[in-house]
Amino acid sequence: MSFLQLKYFLTAAEERNISRAAQRLYVSQPALSFQIKNLEKEIGNLLFLRGSKTLTLTETGRFLYRRAKAILALLEETEDQLCVRHG
């Protein structure tokens, strides 16, 4: 699991739509779908229930969403603090 995959997952969860998430991330829709499917394969569970136009988080997806938000917030805070100390 990478930070990039977590960022992609969070964006897809927030947008509830792969196409809109891909636009927001400036990546192609197939590339975003590929990363999310790889993350699901690595975890061994679906993160989304895929409807015709919307994504809905599964129970595993909701758990990962909370954790991913915390992880990425901590990463951002750490980067900010390092830049202040060494900038």
Short mmCIF file of N, CA and C in Angstrom, two decimals:
data_model
loop_
_atom_site.label_atom_id
_atom_site.label_comp_id
_atom_site.label_asym_id
_atom_site.label_seq_id
_atom_site.Cartn_x
_atom_site.Cartn_y
_atom_site.Cartn_z
N MET A 1 0.86 -1.17 0.00
CA MET A 1 0.00 0.00 0.00
C MET A 1 0.91 1.23 0.00
N SER A 2 0.65 2.13 -0.92
CA SER A 2 1.48 3.33 -1.03
C SER A 2 0.67 4.58 -0.67
N PHE A 3 1.39 5.65 -0.41
CA PHE A 3 0.73 6.92 -0.13
C PHE A 3 -0.09 7.36 -1.34
N LEU A 4 0.44 7.12 -2.54
CA LEU A 4 -0.28 7.49 -3.75
C LEU A 4 -1.60 6.73 -3.86
N GLN A 5 -1.57 5.43 -3.59
CA GLN A 5 -2.81 4.65 -3.62
C GLN A 5 -3.82 5.18 -2.60
N LEU A 6 -3.34 5.54 -1.42
CA LEU A 6 -4.24 6.08 -0.40
C LEU A 6 -4.85 7.40 -0.87
N LYS A 7 -4.04 8.24 -1.49
CA LYS A 7 -4.55 9.51 -2.01
C LYS A 7 -5.60 9.27 -3.09
N TYR A 8 -5.33 8.35 -3.99
CA TYR A 8 -6.27 8.02 -5.05
C TYR A 8 -7.56 7.47 -4.46
N PHE A 9 -7.43 6.57 -3.50
CA PHE A 9 -8.60 5.98 -2.85
C PHE A 9 -9.44 7.06 -2.17
N LEU A 10 -8.80 7.94 -1.41
CA LEU A 10 -9.54 9.01 -0.71
C LEU A 10 -10.28 9.90 -1.69
N THR A 11 -9.63 10.26 -2.76
CA THR A 11 -10.26 11.13 -3.74
C THR A 11 -11.46 10.45 -4.38
N ALA A 12 -11.32 9.18 -4.73
CA ALA A 12 -12.45 8.44 -5.31
C ALA A 12 -13.59 8.35 -4.30
N ALA A 13 -13.27 8.12 -3.04
CA ALA A 13 -14.30 8.03 -2.00
C ALA A 13 -15.02 9.36 -1.82
N GLU A 14 -14.27 10.45 -1.87
CA GLU A 14 -14.87 11.77 -1.70
C GLU A 14 -15.73 12.16 -2.90
N GLU A 15 -15.28 11.83 -4.08
CA GLU A 15 -16.02 12.18 -5.29
C GLU A 15 -17.18 11.22 -5.57
N ARG A 16 -17.04 9.98 -5.07
CA ARG A 16 -18.04 8.93 -5.30
C ARG A 16 -18.22 8.62 -6.78
N ASN A 17 -17.16 8.92 -7.56
CA ASN A 17 -17.21 8.72 -9.00
C ASN A 17 -15.77 8.67 -9.52
N ILE A 18 -15.44 7.61 -10.24
CA ILE A 18 -14.07 7.43 -10.74
C ILE A 18 -13.68 8.53 -11.73
N SER A 19 -14.58 8.87 -12.64
CA SER A 19 -14.24 9.89 -13.65
C SER A 19 -13.95 11.24 -13.01
N ARG A 20 -14.80 11.66 -12.08
CA ARG A 20 -14.57 12.95 -11.41
C ARG A 20 -13.31 12.92 -10.57
N ALA A 21 -13.06 11.80 -9.91
CA ALA A 21 -11.84 11.66 -9.10
C ALA A 21 -10.61 11.74 -10.00
N ALA A 22 -10.66 11.08 -11.14
CA ALA A 22 -9.53 11.11 -12.08
C ALA A 22 -9.27 12.53 -12.56
N GLN A 23 -10.32 13.27 -12.86
CA GLN A 23 -10.16 14.67 -13.28
C GLN A 23 -9.51 15.49 -12.17
N ARG A 24 -9.99 15.31 -10.96
CA ARG A 24 -9.45 16.05 -9.81
C ARG A 24 -7.97 15.73 -9.57
N LEU A 25 -7.59 14.48 -9.84
CA LEU A 25 -6.21 14.05 -9.62
C LEU A 25 -5.31 14.28 -10.83
N TYR A 26 -5.90 14.69 -11.96
CA TYR A 26 -5.16 14.88 -13.21
C TYR A 26 -4.51 13.58 -13.68
N VAL A 27 -5.27 12.48 -13.57
CA VAL A 27 -4.82 11.19 -14.09
C VAL A 27 -5.94 10.63 -14.96
N SER A 28 -5.61 9.62 -15.74
CA SER A 28 -6.65 9.01 -16.57
C SER A 28 -7.54 8.12 -15.72
N GLN A 29 -8.76 7.95 -16.17
CA GLN A 29 -9.70 7.09 -15.44
C GLN A 29 -9.20 5.65 -15.37
N PRO A 30 -8.65 5.09 -16.47
CA PRO A 30 -8.13 3.72 -16.37
C PRO A 30 -6.98 3.59 -15.37
N ALA A 31 -6.12 4.60 -15.31
CA ALA A 31 -4.99 4.55 -14.36
C ALA A 31 -5.50 4.56 -12.91
N LEU A 32 -6.49 5.39 -12.65
CA LEU A 32 -7.07 5.45 -11.30
C LEU A 32 -7.76 4.14 -10.96
N SER A 33 -8.55 3.62 -11.86
CA SER A 33 -9.23 2.34 -11.63
C SER A 33 -8.23 1.22 -11.37
N PHE A 34 -7.15 1.21 -12.13
CA PHE A 34 -6.10 0.20 -11.97
C PHE A 34 -5.50 0.26 -10.57
N GLN A 35 -5.18 1.47 -10.10
CA GLN A 35 -4.58 1.62 -8.77
C GLN A 35 -5.54 1.17 -7.67
N ILE A 36 -6.81 1.50 -7.81
CA ILE A 36 -7.79 1.10 -6.79
C ILE A 36 -7.98 -0.41 -6.81
N LYS A 37 -8.05 -0.99 -7.99
CA LYS A 37 -8.19 -2.46 -8.07
C LYS A 37 -6.97 -3.16 -7.48
N ASN A 38 -5.79 -2.61 -7.73
CA ASN A 38 -4.58 -3.18 -7.12
C ASN A 38 -4.62 -3.08 -5.60
N LEU A 39 -5.10 -1.97 -5.08
CA LEU A 39 -5.22 -1.80 -3.64
C LEU A 39 -6.21 -2.81 -3.07
N GLU A 40 -7.33 -2.98 -3.74
CA GLU A 40 -8.32 -3.97 -3.31
C GLU A 40 -7.73 -5.39 -3.33
N LYS A 41 -6.97 -5.67 -4.36
CA LYS A 41 -6.33 -7.00 -4.45
C LYS A 41 -5.35 -7.19 -3.31
N GLU A 42 -4.55 -6.17 -3.03
CA GLU A 42 -3.57 -6.25 -1.95
C GLU A 42 -4.25 -6.45 -0.59
N ILE A 43 -5.34 -5.75 -0.37
CA ILE A 43 -6.07 -5.84 0.89
C ILE A 43 -6.87 -7.14 0.97
N GLY A 44 -7.33 -7.61 -0.18
CA GLY A 44 -8.13 -8.82 -0.21
C GLY A 44 -9.60 -8.58 0.04
N ASN A 45 -10.03 -7.35 -0.15
CA ASN A 45 -11.44 -6.96 0.04
C ASN A 45 -11.80 -5.84 -0.91
N LEU A 46 -13.07 -5.78 -1.28
CA LEU A 46 -13.56 -4.64 -2.05
C LEU A 46 -13.62 -3.41 -1.16
N LEU A 47 -13.28 -2.28 -1.73
CA LEU A 47 -13.38 -1.01 -1.01
C LEU A 47 -14.63 -0.24 -1.40
N PHE A 48 -15.12 -0.52 -2.61
CA PHE A 48 -16.29 0.17 -3.14
C PHE A 48 -17.30 -0.82 -3.69
N LEU A 49 -18.56 -0.47 -3.56
CA LEU A 49 -19.62 -1.10 -4.35
C LEU A 49 -19.79 -0.18 -5.54
N ARG A 50 -19.68 -0.72 -6.72
CA ARG A 50 -19.71 0.10 -7.93
C ARG A 50 -21.09 0.06 -8.56
N GLY A 51 -21.73 1.23 -8.57
CA GLY A 51 -23.01 1.38 -9.25
C GLY A 51 -22.77 1.86 -10.66
N SER A 52 -23.84 2.17 -11.36
CA SER A 52 -23.68 2.61 -12.75
C SER A 52 -22.92 3.93 -12.84
N LYS A 53 -23.12 4.82 -11.88
CA LYS A 53 -22.42 6.11 -11.92
C LYS A 53 -21.79 6.50 -10.59
N THR A 54 -22.10 5.78 -9.53
CA THR A 54 -21.58 6.16 -8.23
C THR A 54 -20.85 5.02 -7.53
N LEU A 55 -19.96 5.41 -6.65
CA LEU A 55 -19.23 4.48 -5.81
C LEU A 55 -19.76 4.61 -4.39
N THR A 56 -19.92 3.50 -3.72
CA THR A 56 -20.32 3.50 -2.32
C THR A 56 -19.28 2.69 -1.55
N LEU A 57 -18.80 3.25 -0.45
CA LEU A 57 -17.80 2.55 0.35
C LEU A 57 -18.39 1.31 1.01
N THR A 58 -17.62 0.24 0.99
CA THR A 58 -17.98 -0.96 1.76
C THR A 58 -17.56 -0.71 3.21
N GLU A 59 -17.83 -1.66 4.08
CA GLU A 59 -17.39 -1.54 5.47
C GLU A 59 -15.87 -1.42 5.53
N THR A 60 -15.18 -2.24 4.75
CA THR A 60 -13.71 -2.16 4.69
C THR A 60 -13.29 -0.80 4.15
N GLY A 61 -13.99 -0.32 3.14
CA GLY A 61 -13.69 1.00 2.57
C GLY A 61 -13.86 2.12 3.57
N ARG A 62 -14.91 2.04 4.38
CA ARG A 62 -15.12 3.07 5.41
C ARG A 62 -14.00 3.06 6.44
N PHE A 63 -13.57 1.86 6.82
CA PHE A 63 -12.46 1.74 7.77
C PHE A 63 -11.19 2.34 7.17
N LEU A 64 -10.87 1.95 5.92
CA LEU A 64 -9.67 2.47 5.28
C LEU A 64 -9.76 3.97 5.06
N TYR A 65 -10.95 4.48 4.76
CA TYR A 65 -11.12 5.92 4.56
C TYR A 65 -10.68 6.69 5.81
N ARG A 66 -11.16 6.25 6.97
CA ARG A 66 -10.79 6.93 8.22
C ARG A 66 -9.28 6.84 8.46
N ARG A 67 -8.73 5.66 8.25
CA ARG A 67 -7.29 5.49 8.47
C ARG A 67 -6.47 6.27 7.46
N ALA A 68 -6.86 6.23 6.20
CA ALA A 68 -6.11 6.92 5.15
C ALA A 68 -6.11 8.42 5.39
N LYS A 69 -7.24 8.97 5.82
CA LYS A 69 -7.29 10.41 6.13
C LYS A 69 -6.29 10.75 7.22
N ALA A 70 -6.25 9.93 8.27
CA ALA A 70 -5.32 10.17 9.37
C ALA A 70 -3.87 10.02 8.92
N ILE A 71 -3.58 8.99 8.14
CA ILE A 71 -2.22 8.74 7.67
C ILE A 71 -1.73 9.90 6.80
N LEU A 72 -2.56 10.32 5.85
CA LEU A 72 -2.14 11.39 4.93
C LEU A 72 -2.06 12.73 5.64
N ALA A 73 -2.91 12.96 6.63
CA ALA A 73 -2.82 14.19 7.42
C ALA A 73 -1.51 14.22 8.20
N LEU A 74 -1.13 13.09 8.77
CA LEU A 74 0.13 13.00 9.51
C LEU A 74 1.32 13.18 8.57
N LEU A 75 1.25 12.62 7.39
CA LEU A 75 2.31 12.80 6.40
C LEU A 75 2.46 14.28 6.04
N GLU A 76 1.33 14.94 5.77
CA GLU A 76 1.37 16.36 5.42
C GLU A 76 1.94 17.20 6.57
N GLU A 77 1.50 16.91 7.78
CA GLU A 77 2.00 17.64 8.95
C GLU A 77 3.51 17.43 9.11
N THR A 78 3.96 16.21 8.92
CA THR A 78 5.38 15.90 9.03
C THR A 78 6.18 16.65 7.97
N GLU A 79 5.69 16.64 6.74
CA GLU A 79 6.37 17.37 5.66
C GLU A 79 6.44 18.86 5.98
N ASP A 80 5.33 19.42 6.47
CA ASP A 80 5.30 20.84 6.83
C ASP A 80 6.32 21.16 7.91
N GLN A 81 6.39 20.32 8.93
CA GLN A 81 7.33 20.55 10.03
C GLN A 81 8.77 20.40 9.57
N LEU A 82 9.03 19.46 8.71
CA LEU A 82 10.40 19.29 8.20
C LEU A 82 10.81 20.47 7.35
N CYS A 83 9.90 20.99 6.55
CA CYS A 83 10.21 22.15 5.72
C CYS A 83 10.49 23.38 6.56
N VAL A 84 9.74 23.55 7.64
CA VAL A 84 9.96 24.70 8.53
C VAL A 84 11.32 24.59 9.20
N ARG A 85 11.67 23.39 9.64
CA ARG A 85 12.94 23.19 10.36
C ARG A 85 14.14 23.28 9.44
N HIS A 86 13.97 22.85 8.20
CA HIS A 86 15.12 22.81 7.29
C HIS A 86 15.01 23.83 6.15
N GLY A 87 13.95 24.59 6.14
CA GLY A 87 13.72 25.51 5.04
C GLY A 87 14.34 26.84 5.19
#
